[in-house]
Amino acid sequence: MEKKQSKLSIVTNGLLHENPNLRLVLGTCPTLAITTSVFNSIGMGLAATFVLIFSNMAISACRKIIPDKVRIPAFITIIAGFVTVVMMLVQAFVQPLYQALGVYLPLIVVNCIILGRAEMFASKNGVLDSALDGLGMGIGFTLTLTAMGFIRELLGAGTLFGIQILPDAVEPMAILASPPGGFFVFGVLMALAIMLDEKQGRKVDADPEKIGCAGCPNSKNCHGEGGCE
Amino acid sequence: MLVKSSPHIRDNSSTQKIMLDVILALCPAILASAIIFGLRALLVIAVTVVSCVVFEYLYCRLMKKPNPIADLSAVVTGILLAFNLPSTLPLWMAVIGAFVSIVIAKQLFGGLGHNFANPAIVGRIVLAVSFAGRMTAYAYPEVTNGVAALAGATPLVATRNADLPLLTLFLGTHGGVLGETCAAALLLGGIWLVVRRVISPVIPVTYLATVAVISLLAGQEPLVQLLSGGLMLGAIFMATDYVTSPYTLTGKLVYGLGLGIITCAIRFWATSAEGVSYAILLMNLLVPYINDLTRQKPLGGGKRK
């Protein structure tokens, strides 16, 4: 890190500028798969946030003793431990959510956001900063999922939290509840996030031809050394 | 003498003029739909055209882009979208279709020339997936001599059991979406476009020929297959969209062949009765690759990368 980030900016970083879904494009599988309802979205977001915060803290605490060569298996093992905890908790206390999320709950283990933050942030920063980063990323993830769930459930099924909102005369657009609709909403939200980010004065070069390391939101973590291609 | 870089040959054609020709070519089919399905058909067309133009205007206004509605492409999209809707469709659904076509499929990708697929096709497919029941609630023209035409299915479904006379199919006095039924009017428009050199006949002819050949091989009646469903509308007006069709001759042949194969595959061996719109969407997505692979190598030029 060239400059020490303020604690607040570490948290807010995950909301928009490095929003894990919309700007880093990580963890898209659960984003597309489980956002057919707001309830599932919030549940998934909270579960992932919990894992993010604790795995970031644990990995940050162990970062000096994990040998570089085996860091990925070590990270995955730590993450898997926390995911198991979350799974058991959800199964015990929120049975409907456990059934709705199905395989996507254990799949948090291989969610790119969590491994990505471990690799990009927690393995290079202190415990407190890592916890804050996990919190910010988790909130960003939850907000994105909730926004998608809101749009897709309201327009795709006419309900919110399972309660009928739209009048019967308005037939819901079934496509939004199906995978192509998920991609549509995801794409539109992504464009919105870039627009908002640009409004805040950050130049976002969305031209894929020009995106080298400079245009990549991860560049400051890998110090422009590449290796992501 | 100074020689500037190409193009050297200029033509006074413009997007507006081409679109005007397309609109003229669509007129016989508009008239036919009004005769077959009544005034409600004209209402649906008017609603989609107006909402397409309004969405285009509002989006460009909001995004502070130059206002493109004078190029008439939104009008063409509106008419084509309406041609893909049954006349019984609630009008607000038609407006949603126009929104998807213009804003999502066209403007979000950068406007005319940058859309990845034919906007009207995207609008139709989104509506068909969303409101499957409404989109197949076809109106049936009133028939004086009985219930034969009111069987409740489009010819594509019906021909699996019984045959409609070819003349009925050709004139389009049967159930279906607005613009697809009257093959005669569509062919008239197609001939006008070819004569005016707005479209090249390669894509429609390859498409139709492929469908005919595969129908024959699959033991179906080729003429019935050609005249029923959205094939004529798709082949003449939707598949020939400049932005989303290949520009090389080989590319056009490949494109037409692919369209025919996918359409027949969906019609004969899939659960859906009609496959034209999905065929066009799929082939639209392949167009950049077809263009790349069929680009002519310059004489004496080196190996293509």
Short mmCIF file of C-alpha atoms in Angstrom, two decimals, chain A residues 169-176 178 184 188 195, chain B residues 63 92-93 96 104 108 122 126 129-131 134:
data_model
loop_
_atom_site.label_atom_id
_atom_site.label_comp_id
_atom_site.label_asym_id
_atom_site.label_seq_id
_atom_site.Cartn_x
_atom_site.Cartn_y
_atom_site.Cartn_z
CA ALA A 169 -54.24 -6.59 -13.12
CA VAL A 170 -50.52 -6.04 -13.62
CA GLU A 171 -49.13 -9.36 -14.75
CA PRO A 172 -45.58 -9.91 -13.53
CA MET A 173 -42.83 -10.16 -16.15
CA ALA A 174 -41.75 -13.74 -15.72
CA ILE A 175 -38.50 -13.12 -17.59
CA LEU A 176 -37.08 -11.13 -14.69
CA SER A 178 -35.60 -16.34 -14.90
CA PHE A 184 -30.37 -7.94 -17.70
CA VAL A 188 -28.09 -2.44 -15.87
CA MET A 195 -22.14 6.02 -13.77
CA MET B 63 -28.25 11.12 -21.63
CA TRP B 92 -49.25 -1.60 -21.60
CA MET B 93 -47.45 -4.82 -22.51
CA ILE B 96 -43.02 -2.57 -22.16
CA ILE B 104 -32.41 -2.05 -23.25
CA LEU B 108 -27.92 0.95 -23.63
CA VAL B 122 -35.36 -8.76 -28.27
CA VAL B 126 -38.77 -10.69 -23.64
CA VAL B 129 -40.99 -15.30 -22.16
CA SER B 130 -42.70 -12.95 -19.70
CA PHE B 131 -46.30 -13.16 -20.83
CA ARG B 134 -50.91 -13.26 -23.65
#
